[in-house]
CSV table of C-alpha atoms in Angstrom, one decimal:
chain,number,residue,atom,x,y,z
A,1,MET,CA,76.1,6.8,29.7
A,2,ALA,CA,73.2,5.7,32.0
A,3,SER,CA,73.8,3.7,35.3
A,4,PRO,CA,72.6,0.1,34.5
A,5,SER,CA,70.7,0.3,37.8
A,6,ILE,CA,68.7,3.3,36.9
A,7,PRO,CA,66.7,2.2,33.5
A,8,PRO,CA,64.7,-0.4,35.6
A,9,VAL,CA,63.4,2.4,37.7
A,10,TRP,CA,63.5,5.5,35.8
A,11,ASN,CA,59.9,4.5,34.2
A,12,LEU,CA,58.4,3.2,37.5
A,13,ASP,CA,56.2,6.2,37.9
A,14,THR,CA,52.9,5.4,38.8
A,15,PRO,CA,51.7,3.8,41.8
A,16,GLN,CA,50.7,0.7,40.2
A,17,ARG,CA,54.3,0.2,38.6
A,18,VAL,CA,56.2,0.7,41.8
A,19,THR,CA,53.7,-1.4,43.8
A,20,SER,CA,54.2,-4.4,41.2
A,21,TYR,CA,58.0,-3.9,41.1
A,22,LEU,CA,58.2,-4.1,45.0
A,23,LYS,CA,56.0,-7.3,45.1
A,24,ASN,CA,58.1,-9.1,42.5
A,25,PRO,CA,59.7,-11.8,44.2
A,26,ALA,CA,62.4,-11.9,41.6
A,27,ARG,CA,63.4,-8.3,42.4
A,28,GLU,CA,66.8,-7.4,43.3
A,29,ALA,CA,68.0,-4.7,45.5
A,30,ILE,CA,68.8,-1.4,43.8
A,31,LYS,CA,72.4,-1.0,43.5
A,32,VAL,CA,73.6,2.7,43.8
A,33,GLN,CA,76.2,4.0,42.3
A,34,ASN,CA,78.6,6.9,42.4
A,35,PHE,CA,78.3,9.8,40.0
A,36,ILE,CA,81.7,11.4,39.5
A,37,GLU,CA,82.5,13.4,36.4
A,38,ASN,CA,79.2,12.9,35.0
A,39,ARG,CA,79.9,9.1,34.8
A,40,TYR,CA,78.8,6.2,36.8
A,41,LEU,CA,81.7,4.6,38.8
A,42,ASP,CA,81.8,0.6,38.2
A,43,ALA,CA,80.6,-1.4,41.3
A,44,GLU,CA,83.8,-3.0,41.3
A,45,HIS,CA,85.4,0.1,42.8
A,46,THR,CA,83.2,-0.6,45.8
A,47,TRP,CA,84.3,-3.1,48.5
A,48,GLU,CA,81.9,-2.6,51.3
A,49,TRP,CA,78.1,-1.9,50.9
A,50,VAL,CA,75.5,-0.5,53.3
A,51,ASN,CA,71.8,-2.0,53.2
A,52,SER,CA,68.9,0.4,53.0
A,53,VAL,CA,65.5,-1.0,54.1
A,54,SER,CA,62.2,0.6,53.3
A,55,PRO,CA,60.8,2.0,56.4
A,56,GLY,CA,57.2,1.2,55.3
A,57,SER,CA,58.0,-2.5,55.0
A,58,GLY,CA,61.4,-3.2,56.6
A,59,GLU,CA,62.5,-5.0,53.4
A,60,LEU,CA,65.7,-4.5,51.9
A,61,LEU,CA,65.5,-2.1,49.0
A,62,ALA,CA,68.8,-0.9,47.9
A,63,ILE,CA,72.6,-1.4,48.4
A,64,VAL,CA,74.4,1.7,48.7
A,65,PRO,CA,78.3,1.9,48.6
A,66,ARG,CA,80.3,2.6,51.3
A,67,SER,CA,82.8,4.9,49.4
A,68,PRO,CA,86.2,4.5,50.5
A,69,THR,CA,89.1,7.1,50.7
A,70,ASN,CA,90.1,6.9,47.0
A,71,VAL,CA,86.9,7.2,45.6
A,72,VAL,CA,86.3,10.4,48.0
A,73,GLU,CA,89.4,11.7,46.9
A,74,TYR,CA,88.9,11.1,43.3
A,75,ALA,CA,85.7,13.1,43.5
A,76,ALA,CA,87.4,16.0,45.2
A,77,ASN,CA,89.9,16.3,42.6
A,78,VAL,CA,87.3,16.0,39.8
A,79,ALA,CA,85.4,19.0,41.5
A,80,SER,CA,88.7,21.0,41.9
A,81,ARG,CA,89.7,20.6,38.4
A,82,ALA,CA,86.0,21.5,37.5
A,83,PHE,CA,85.8,24.8,39.4
A,84,ARG,CA,87.9,27.2,37.5
A,85,GLU,CA,86.2,26.7,34.3
A,86,TRP,CA,82.7,26.7,36.1
A,87,SER,CA,83.5,29.5,38.3
A,88,GLU,CA,84.1,31.8,35.0
A,89,THR,CA,81.0,30.8,33.3
A,90,THR,CA,78.4,33.5,32.8
A,91,VAL,CA,75.4,34.0,34.9
A,92,GLN,CA,73.3,33.6,31.9
A,93,PHE,CA,74.9,30.2,31.1
A,94,ARG,CA,74.2,28.6,34.7
A,95,SER,CA,70.8,29.9,34.9
A,96,GLU,CA,70.0,28.0,31.7
A,97,ILE,CA,71.6,24.9,33.2
A,98,LEU,CA,69.3,25.4,36.6
A,99,LEU,CA,66.2,26.0,34.3
A,100,ARG,CA,67.1,22.6,32.5
A,101,ILE,CA,67.3,20.6,35.5
A,102,ALA,CA,64.3,22.0,36.9
A,103,SER,CA,62.6,21.0,33.5
A,104,LEU,CA,63.8,17.5,33.6
A,105,LEU,CA,62.7,17.3,37.3
A,106,GLU,CA,59.1,18.4,36.4
A,107,GLN,CA,58.8,15.8,33.7
A,108,LYS,CA,59.8,13.0,36.1
A,109,LYS,CA,58.2,14.7,39.5
A,110,GLU,CA,55.9,11.5,40.1
A,111,LEU,CA,58.7,9.2,40.0
A,112,PHE,CA,60.5,11.3,42.3
A,113,ALA,CA,57.7,11.4,44.6
A,114,LEU,CA,56.8,7.9,44.4
A,115,TRP,CA,60.7,6.7,45.4
A,116,GLU,CA,60.8,9.4,48.0
A,117,THR,CA,57.8,7.8,49.6
A,118,THR,CA,59.0,4.3,49.1
A,119,ASP,CA,62.6,5.2,50.3
A,120,GLN,CA,61.9,7.6,53.1
A,121,GLY,CA,58.4,6.8,54.3
A,122,LYS,CA,56.6,9.9,54.2
A,123,PRO,CA,52.8,9.9,52.6
A,124,LEU,CA,52.5,10.7,48.8
A,125,PHE,CA,51.0,14.0,49.2
A,126,ARG,CA,54.0,15.2,51.5
A,127,ALA,CA,56.6,13.5,49.0
A,128,ARG,CA,54.7,15.5,46.2
A,129,ALA,CA,54.8,18.7,47.8
A,130,GLU,CA,58.5,18.3,48.6
A,131,VAL,CA,59.4,17.5,44.7
A,132,GLU,CA,57.5,20.6,44.0
A,133,ALA,CA,59.6,22.7,46.2
A,134,SER,CA,62.9,21.0,44.8
A,135,ILE,CA,61.6,22.0,41.6
A,136,ASP,CA,61.4,25.5,42.6
A,137,HIS,CA,64.6,25.7,44.2
A,138,PHE,CA,66.3,25.7,40.9
A,139,ARG,CA,63.8,27.9,39.1
A,140,TYR,CA,64.3,30.7,42.1
A,141,PHE,CA,68.1,30.5,41.9
A,142,ALA,CA,68.0,30.7,37.8
A,143,LYS,CA,66.0,33.8,38.1
A,144,TYR,CA,68.0,35.3,41.3
A,145,ILE,CA,71.4,35.3,39.8
A,146,LEU,CA,70.4,37.3,36.6
A,147,GLU,CA,68.6,39.8,38.8
A,148,ASN,CA,71.3,40.6,41.3
A,149,ASP,CA,74.8,41.7,40.0
A,150,ASP,CA,77.7,43.3,41.6
A,151,GLN,CA,77.3,46.5,43.2
A,152,VAL,CA,79.1,49.8,42.6
A,153,HIS,CA,78.8,52.8,44.8
A,154,LEU,CA,80.5,56.3,45.6
A,155,ASN,CA,82.6,56.5,48.8
A,156,LYS,CA,84.0,59.6,50.2
A,157,SER,CA,86.0,59.3,53.3
A,158,LEU,CA,89.2,61.1,54.5
A,159,GLY,CA,88.9,63.8,51.7
A,160,VAL,CA,89.5,61.0,48.8
A,161,SER,CA,86.6,60.0,46.6
A,162,THR,CA,86.4,56.6,44.9
A,163,LEU,CA,84.0,54.3,43.5
A,164,THR,CA,83.7,51.0,45.2
A,165,TYR,CA,83.2,48.0,43.0
A,166,GLU,CA,82.2,45.0,45.3
A,167,HIS,CA,82.7,41.9,43.1
A,168,ARG,CA,81.5,38.3,44.2
A,169,SER,CA,83.4,35.2,43.5
A,170,PRO,CA,82.8,31.7,44.1
A,171,VAL,CA,84.2,30.2,47.3
A,172,GLY,CA,85.2,26.8,45.4
A,173,VAL,CA,84.5,23.3,46.3
A,174,TYR,CA,82.1,22.5,48.7
A,175,ALA,CA,81.4,19.2,50.5
A,176,ILE,CA,77.6,18.9,50.9
A,177,ILE,CA,76.4,16.4,53.3
A,178,THR,CA,72.4,16.0,53.6
A,179,SER,CA,70.0,14.7,55.9
A,180,TRP,CA,67.4,11.6,55.6
A,181,ASN,CA,64.3,13.2,56.7
A,182,MET,CA,63.5,15.4,53.6
A,183,PRO,CA,66.4,13.8,51.3
A,184,LEU,CA,65.6,15.2,47.8
A,185,TYR,CA,64.2,18.7,49.2
A,186,PHE,CA,67.7,18.9,51.3
A,187,LEU,CA,69.9,18.2,48.3
A,188,THR,CA,68.5,20.2,45.9
A,189,SER,CA,68.2,23.1,48.4
A,190,LYS,CA,72.0,23.3,48.6
A,191,ILE,CA,72.8,22.0,45.0
A,192,ALA,CA,70.7,24.9,43.3
A,193,PRO,CA,72.6,27.6,45.0
A,194,CYS,CA,76.0,25.9,44.7
A,195,LEU,CA,75.7,25.7,41.0
A,196,ALA,CA,73.9,29.1,40.7
A,197,PHE,CA,76.8,31.0,42.4
A,198,GLY,CA,79.6,29.2,40.4
A,199,CYS,CA,80.7,26.5,43.2
A,200,THR,CA,81.4,23.1,42.5
A,201,ALA,CA,80.8,20.3,44.8
A,202,VAL,CA,80.9,16.5,46.3
A,203,VAL,CA,77.7,15.7,47.8
A,204,LYS,CA,77.1,12.6,50.3
A,205,PRO,CA,73.3,12.1,50.8
A,206,SER,CA,72.3,9.7,53.8
A,207,GLU,CA,73.1,6.2,53.3
A,208,LEU,CA,69.4,5.7,55.0
A,209,ALA,CA,67.5,7.4,52.0
A,210,SER,CA,69.5,7.1,48.9
A,211,ILE,CA,67.1,6.5,45.7
A,212,THR,CA,65.9,9.9,45.1
A,213,ALA,CA,69.4,11.2,45.0
A,214,PHE,CA,70.5,8.4,42.9
A,215,LEU,CA,67.9,9.2,40.6
A,216,PHE,CA,68.6,12.8,40.5
A,217,THR,CA,72.3,11.8,39.2
A,218,GLU,CA,70.4,11.1,35.9
A,219,VAL,CA,68.9,14.4,35.8
A,220,LEU,CA,72.4,16.0,36.1
A,221,ARG,CA,73.6,13.9,33.4
A,222,ARG,CA,70.5,14.6,31.0
A,223,ALA,CA,70.9,18.3,31.7
A,224,ASN,CA,74.5,18.4,30.3
A,225,LEU,CA,76.1,19.7,33.4
A,226,PRO,CA,79.8,20.3,32.5
A,227,PRO,CA,81.8,17.1,33.9
A,228,GLY,CA,82.9,17.2,37.5
A,229,VAL,CA,81.1,20.6,38.6
A,230,MET,CA,78.5,18.1,40.6
A,231,ASN,CA,79.5,14.9,42.1
A,232,LEU,CA,77.4,12.5,44.3
A,233,ILE,CA,78.9,9.9,46.3
A,234,PHE,CA,77.3,7.5,48.8
A,235,GLY,CA,78.3,6.0,52.0
A,236,ASP,CA,78.3,6.5,55.8
A,237,GLY,CA,79.5,9.4,58.0
A,238,PRO,CA,82.3,7.9,59.9
A,239,CYS,CA,83.9,6.6,56.9
A,240,THR,CA,83.0,8.5,53.7
A,241,GLY,CA,81.5,11.8,55.2
A,242,SER,CA,84.4,11.9,57.6
A,243,THR,CA,86.8,11.6,54.7
A,244,LEU,CA,85.1,14.1,52.6
A,245,VAL,CA,84.9,17.2,55.0
A,246,GLY,CA,88.8,16.7,55.9
A,247,SER,CA,89.5,16.8,52.1
A,248,PRO,CA,92.4,19.4,51.6
A,249,LEU,CA,90.7,20.3,48.3
A,250,VAL,CA,87.4,21.2,49.9
A,251,HIS,CA,87.0,25.1,50.8
A,252,GLY,CA,83.5,24.9,52.4
A,253,VAL,CA,81.5,22.5,54.4
A,254,LEU,CA,77.8,22.3,54.4
A,255,PHE,CA,76.0,19.8,56.9
A,256,ILE,CA,72.6,18.9,57.4
A,257,GLY,CA,71.8,16.7,60.3
A,258,GLY,CA,71.6,16.1,64.1
A,259,VAL,CA,73.5,17.8,66.8
A,260,LYS,CA,76.1,14.9,67.5
A,261,THR,CA,77.3,15.0,64.0
A,262,GLY,CA,77.3,18.6,63.8
A,263,ILE,CA,79.7,18.5,66.9
A,264,GLN,CA,81.9,15.9,65.4
A,265,ILE,CA,82.5,18.2,62.1
A,266,ARG,CA,83.2,21.3,64.1
A,267,GLU,CA,85.9,19.2,66.2
A,268,LYS,CA,87.4,18.0,63.0
A,269,LEU,CA,87.5,21.1,61.3
A,270,THR,CA,89.0,23.2,64.1
A,271,PRO,CA,92.6,23.1,62.8
A,272,GLU,CA,91.6,23.6,59.4
A,273,ILE,CA,90.5,27.5,60.1
A,274,HIS,CA,90.6,28.3,56.5
A,275,LYS,CA,87.6,26.2,55.8
A,276,ILE,CA,84.3,27.6,55.9
A,277,LEU,CA,81.5,25.6,57.9
A,278,PHE,CA,77.8,25.5,57.7
A,279,LEU,CA,75.9,23.5,60.1
A,280,GLU,CA,72.0,23.2,59.5
A,281,ILE,CA,70.9,21.2,62.8
A,282,LYS,CA,67.7,19.5,63.3
A,283,GLY,CA,65.4,20.3,66.2
A,284,SER,CA,62.1,20.3,67.6
A,285,CYS,CA,60.2,23.7,67.5
A,286,PRO,CA,57.6,25.2,70.0
A,287,THR,CA,54.0,25.9,69.2
A,288,ILE,CA,52.3,28.4,71.4
A,289,VAL,CA,48.4,28.6,71.7
A,290,PHE,CA,46.7,31.6,73.0
A,291,PRO,CA,43.0,32.0,74.4
A,292,ASP,CA,41.7,34.1,71.6
A,293,VAL,CA,42.1,31.5,68.8
A,294,ASN,CA,39.7,29.4,66.7
A,295,MET,CA,39.9,26.4,68.8
A,296,ARG,CA,39.5,23.9,66.1
A,297,GLN,CA,41.6,25.8,63.8
A,298,ALA,CA,44.5,26.4,66.0
A,299,ALA,CA,44.3,22.6,66.9
A,300,ALA,CA,44.6,21.6,63.2
A,301,VAL,CA,47.6,23.8,62.6
A,302,ALA,CA,49.3,22.5,65.8
A,303,ALA,CA,48.7,19.1,64.7
A,304,SER,CA,50.0,19.7,61.4
A,305,ALA,CA,53.2,21.2,62.7
A,306,ALA,CA,53.7,18.0,65.4
A,307,PHE,CA,52.9,15.4,62.8
A,308,GLU,CA,53.8,16.3,59.4
A,309,ASN,CA,56.5,13.9,58.2
A,310,SER,CA,55.9,11.9,61.3
A,311,GLY,CA,57.5,14.5,63.2
A,312,GLN,CA,60.5,13.9,61.4
A,313,LEU,CA,60.8,17.7,60.0
A,314,SER,CA,63.8,20.0,61.0
A,315,LEU,CA,61.1,22.2,62.1
A,316,SER,CA,58.7,20.1,63.9
A,317,GLY,CA,56.4,21.9,66.1
A,318,SER,CA,56.1,18.9,68.6
A,319,HIS,CA,56.4,21.1,72.0
A,320,ILE,CA,53.0,22.5,72.2
A,321,TYR,CA,52.5,25.2,75.1
A,322,VAL,CA,48.7,26.1,75.6
A,323,HIS,CA,47.2,29.2,77.7
A,324,ARG,CA,46.0,27.6,81.0
A,325,SER,CA,42.7,29.0,80.6
A,326,ILE,CA,42.2,26.9,77.6
A,327,TYR,CA,44.1,24.2,78.3
A,328,GLY,CA,41.7,21.2,78.8
A,329,GLN,CA,39.4,22.3,75.8
A,330,PHE,CA,42.3,22.7,73.3
A,331,LEU,CA,43.8,19.3,74.2
A,332,ARG,CA,40.4,17.7,73.6
A,333,SER,CA,40.4,19.1,70.0
A,334,LEU,CA,44.0,18.4,69.2
A,335,VAL,CA,43.2,14.6,70.3
A,336,ASP,CA,40.0,14.4,68.3
A,337,ILE,CA,41.8,15.8,65.3
A,338,VAL,CA,44.7,13.7,65.7
A,339,LYS,CA,42.5,10.5,65.9
A,340,VAL,CA,40.5,11.7,62.8
A,341,ASP,CA,43.2,12.9,60.5
A,342,TYR,CA,46.7,11.2,61.4
A,343,HIS,CA,46.4,7.7,60.7
A,344,LEU,CA,49.1,5.1,60.0
A,345,HIS,CA,49.7,4.4,56.3
A,346,ARG,CA,47.5,7.4,55.6
A,347,GLY,CA,48.3,11.0,57.1
A,348,VAL,CA,51.5,9.4,59.0
A,349,GLY,CA,54.2,7.3,57.6
A,350,PRO,CA,56.7,5.2,59.7
A,351,VAL,CA,59.7,6.4,61.1
A,352,MET,CA,63.0,6.2,59.1
A,353,SER,CA,65.2,3.5,60.7
A,354,PRO,CA,65.0,0.5,63.4
A,355,GLU,CA,67.8,2.7,65.2
A,356,HIS,CA,65.1,5.7,65.2
A,357,TYR,CA,62.4,3.5,65.8
A,358,ALA,CA,64.1,2.2,69.1
A,359,LYS,CA,64.9,5.7,70.0
A,360,VAL,CA,61.4,6.9,70.0
A,361,ARG,CA,60.5,4.0,71.6
A,362,SER,CA,62.6,4.6,74.6
A,363,TYR,CA,61.4,8.3,74.7
A,364,LEU,CA,57.8,6.7,75.3
A,365,VAL,CA,59.0,4.1,77.8
A,366,ASP,CA,60.6,6.9,79.7
A,367,ALA,CA,57.3,8.7,79.6
A,368,ILE,CA,55.2,5.8,81.3
A,369,LYS,CA,58.0,5.6,84.2
A,370,GLN,CA,57.5,9.7,84.7
A,371,ALA,CA,53.5,8.9,84.9
A,372,THR,CA,52.8,11.0,81.9
A,373,THR,CA,49.3,10.6,80.2
A,374,PHE,CA,48.9,9.3,76.8
A,375,GLU,CA,46.2,11.3,75.3
A,376,THR,CA,46.7,9.1,72.1
A,377,GLY,CA,49.3,6.3,70.9
A,378,HIS,CA,50.9,3.8,73.0
A,379,ILE,CA,54.3,2.2,73.3
A,380,PRO,CA,55.0,0.3,70.0
A,381,SER,CA,56.4,-3.5,70.3
A,382,GLU,CA,60.2,-3.7,71.3
A,383,VAL,CA,60.8,-5.6,67.9
A,384,PRO,CA,59.1,-3.8,64.7
A,385,ARG,CA,57.1,-5.9,62.1
A,386,ASP,CA,56.4,-4.9,58.7
A,387,GLY,CA,58.1,-1.5,58.9
A,388,PHE,CA,58.8,0.9,61.6
A,389,TRP,CA,55.5,2.5,62.5
A,390,ILE,CA,54.5,4.4,65.8
A,391,HIS,CA,51.2,5.6,66.3
A,392,PRO,CA,50.9,9.7,66.4
A,393,THR,CA,51.1,10.4,70.2
A,394,VAL,CA,50.1,13.2,72.4
A,395,LEU,CA,51.3,13.4,76.0
A,396,SER,CA,50.1,15.5,78.7
A,397,ASN,CA,50.9,15.8,82.3
A,398,THR,CA,54.7,15.9,81.1
A,399,ARG,CA,57.4,17.0,83.2
A,400,LEU,CA,58.7,20.4,82.1
A,401,ASP,CA,62.3,19.3,82.4
A,402,CYS,CA,61.9,16.4,79.8
A,403,LEU,CA,59.6,18.5,77.8
A,404,VAL,CA,62.3,21.3,76.9
A,405,THR,CA,65.4,18.9,76.7
A,406,ARG,CA,64.6,15.7,74.7
A,407,GLU,CA,64.9,15.8,71.0
A,408,VAL,CA,62.2,13.1,70.1
A,409,PHE,CA,62.4,13.6,66.3
A,410,GLY,CA,59.3,11.4,65.6
A,411,PRO,CA,55.6,11.3,65.8
A,412,VAL,CA,55.2,12.3,69.6
A,413,ALA,CA,53.7,15.7,70.6
A,414,THR,CA,53.8,16.9,74.3
A,415,VAL,CA,51.2,19.6,75.7
A,416,TYR,CA,52.3,21.8,78.5
A,417,PRO,CA,50.1,24.9,80.1
A,418,PHE,CA,51.5,28.1,80.7
A,419,ASP,CA,50.3,31.3,82.4
A,420,THR,CA,51.8,34.3,81.0
A,421,GLU,CA,53.6,35.8,77.8
A,422,GLU,CA,56.9,36.0,79.8
A,423,GLU,CA,56.6,32.4,81.2
A,424,VAL,CA,56.0,31.0,77.6
A,425,ILE,CA,58.9,33.1,76.1
A,426,GLN,CA,61.4,31.4,78.8
A,427,LEU,CA,60.2,28.1,78.2
A,428,CYS,CA,60.2,28.1,74.6
A,429,ASN,CA,63.9,29.7,74.9
A,430,ALA,CA,65.2,27.2,77.1
A,431,ASN,CA,64.6,24.7,74.4
A,432,PRO,CA,68.3,24.3,73.0
A,433,HIS,CA,67.1,22.7,69.5
A,434,GLY,CA,64.5,24.4,67.8
A,435,ILE,CA,65.2,27.3,65.5
A,436,GLY,CA,61.8,27.9,64.4
A,437,ALA,CA,58.2,28.6,66.5
A,438,THR,CA,54.5,28.8,65.6
A,439,VAL,CA,52.4,31.5,67.4
A,440,LEU,CA,48.8,31.2,67.4
A,441,THR,CA,46.9,34.1,68.3
A,442,HIS,CA,44.5,36.7,66.4
A,443,ASP,CA,46.1,39.9,68.1
A,444,MET,CA,48.7,41.3,65.8
A,445,PHE,CA,50.7,43.1,68.5
A,446,ARG,CA,51.1,40.1,70.6
A,447,MET,CA,52.5,38.4,67.3
A,448,GLY,CA,54.9,41.2,67.2
A,449,ARG,CA,56.0,41.1,70.7
A,450,ILE,CA,56.5,37.5,71.0
A,451,GLY,CA,58.0,37.0,67.7
A,452,LYS,CA,60.8,39.4,68.4
A,453,ARG,CA,61.6,38.0,71.5
A,454,LEU,CA,61.9,34.1,70.6
A,455,ASN,CA,65.1,32.6,69.8
A,456,ALA,CA,63.9,31.6,66.6
A,457,GLY,CA,65.1,32.4,62.8
A,458,ILE,CA,61.6,32.0,61.5
A,459,VAL,CA,58.2,32.4,63.2
A,460,TRP,CA,54.8,31.4,61.9
A,461,ALA,CA,52.0,33.6,63.1
A,462,ASN,CA,48.5,31.8,62.7
A,463,SER,CA,49.9,30.1,59.8
A,464,GLU,CA,51.1,26.8,58.7
A,465,ILE,CA,54.5,25.7,58.4
A,466,GLY,CA,56.0,27.1,54.9
A,467,HIS,CA,59.0,28.6,53.8
A,468,ASP,CA,59.8,31.6,51.2
A,469,LEU,CA,63.0,31.2,49.9
A,470,ARG,CA,63.2,35.1,49.5
A,471,ALA,CA,63.1,35.6,53.5
A,472,GLY,CA,65.4,32.6,54.3
A,473,ILE,CA,66.2,31.1,57.8
A,474,THR,CA,68.9,31.9,60.0
A,475,ASP,CA,69.8,29.7,63.3
A,476,LEU,CA,69.7,32.5,66.2
A,477,ARG,CA,70.9,29.8,68.9
A,478,ALA,CA,74.4,29.5,67.3
A,479,LEU,CA,73.7,25.9,67.3
A,480,GLY,CA,73.9,25.9,63.7
A,481,ASN,CA,74.9,28.6,61.4
A,482,THR,CA,73.6,27.8,58.1
A,483,ARG,CA,71.6,30.6,55.9
A,484,GLN,CA,68.9,30.1,53.3
A,485,GLY,CA,67.3,32.2,51.0
A,486,GLY,CA,68.9,34.3,47.7
A,487,ALA,CA,70.8,37.0,49.5
A,488,ARG,CA,72.0,34.7,52.5
A,489,ALA,CA,72.8,31.5,50.2
A,490,ARG,CA,74.9,34.0,48.2
A,491,GLU,CA,76.9,35.0,51.2
A,492,MET,CA,77.4,31.2,51.7
A,493,PHE,CA,78.8,30.3,48.3
A,494,THR,CA,80.5,33.3,47.2
A,495,ASN,CA,83.4,35.8,48.9
A,496,VAL,CA,83.3,39.6,48.4
A,497,ARG,CA,86.4,41.5,46.8
A,498,ALA,CA,86.1,45.4,47.0
A,499,LEU,CA,88.1,47.2,44.6
A,500,HIS,CA,88.3,51.1,45.3
A,501,ILE,CA,88.7,53.2,42.0
A,502,PRO,CA,89.5,56.8,42.1
A,503,SER,CA,86.3,59.0,41.2
A,504,PHE,CA,87.1,62.1,39.0
């Protein structure tokens, strides 16, 4: 049975309908509900709620359960009971389920895009792209598991000939905690492989942006996923999240978010050596610009890398290093593009929350104190009005120690000159956070040289930020240890058993 909160929202799938709904003075906040065993938990099981506001307006949008210990334990028990049967299903059956989920998402993709925009603040064009990518997650893994079977090979050692049969089995119950900056994308990027490889899960989306996750539970329900296989509970990190990762029924933990919380989870799980832990840490990344580029094109790519999703991407290119010989010319081109293409309410959305607004603002205040030049943007008012809007800001004359150590995660880009390849590689590798990089040059040999030496799991050379699911991403800094992509995701959600059979 559908949640009573979902029907009023389920058909709000045009901009006009959403606007009319939000402007209705009689509108009540959307009441998000936990989804356990394919059923919605009654609100009477929740004693505390978290207010979730729209970053674009600052108005209350939803109330989210702060799920207590007994609800978390219930969800973990349900996932544990469902694991045995789900783990023994055929890849054909799981593939069909994934394709069914993809089809349902496809039918309601405009609904999800509109509510991702409303709940998280990103521009609609960006939200639509992320919903399309979310659909692709399920289609990709539906195909992948049909084409990648267990391996058998002949082994000859110590005079013995055996057939070695490598069999993969699902890890078990996963706790999945996802971030607020790309709510649906991150949610589906982990749920799809989790289901594909036969694991069950309890998922906790961010309490700051929960609506598309809540709507996604209806997709799971309509897809007739077996009860208990995928459960979504809501709440904050210190209460709900901490209880979830510590559950004795959880075999693996997968976290997407910031450094501080990642450290806390790692410390909490130190005694539980049997648990698998994957951390996907958000971080600002470098963009490197060499003299042989097309100036306008390079500036456009650098601006996109820095200001997409208001700089709130896990791979945002907010640190821009430019060869000194073209520094002034490039900076002018970058500023021109930002002023023309990146406007509030159009190309750039708000930052996520009042707390994040205050954090980004404090960075800009510090920049003024250090005599940094504001090429664009300014310090926003101390108290935000009508949402959490910060103008796209380009900074120059920035202190180097500030540039490589501050993690802004907002619409702020710093531009710094360099002289040699060796220097810029050292500058980039000194950044403790970034797991990706963009290299802008037409020299193919330079692309290869620098790409091999950067501590970056993914490098874009003369291209926009994009992601091939087949290639995956690896965090080379060991800040996190997550893996993405087909074979790499399989390593996360399965264990390998090697069976050696005599060969005659």
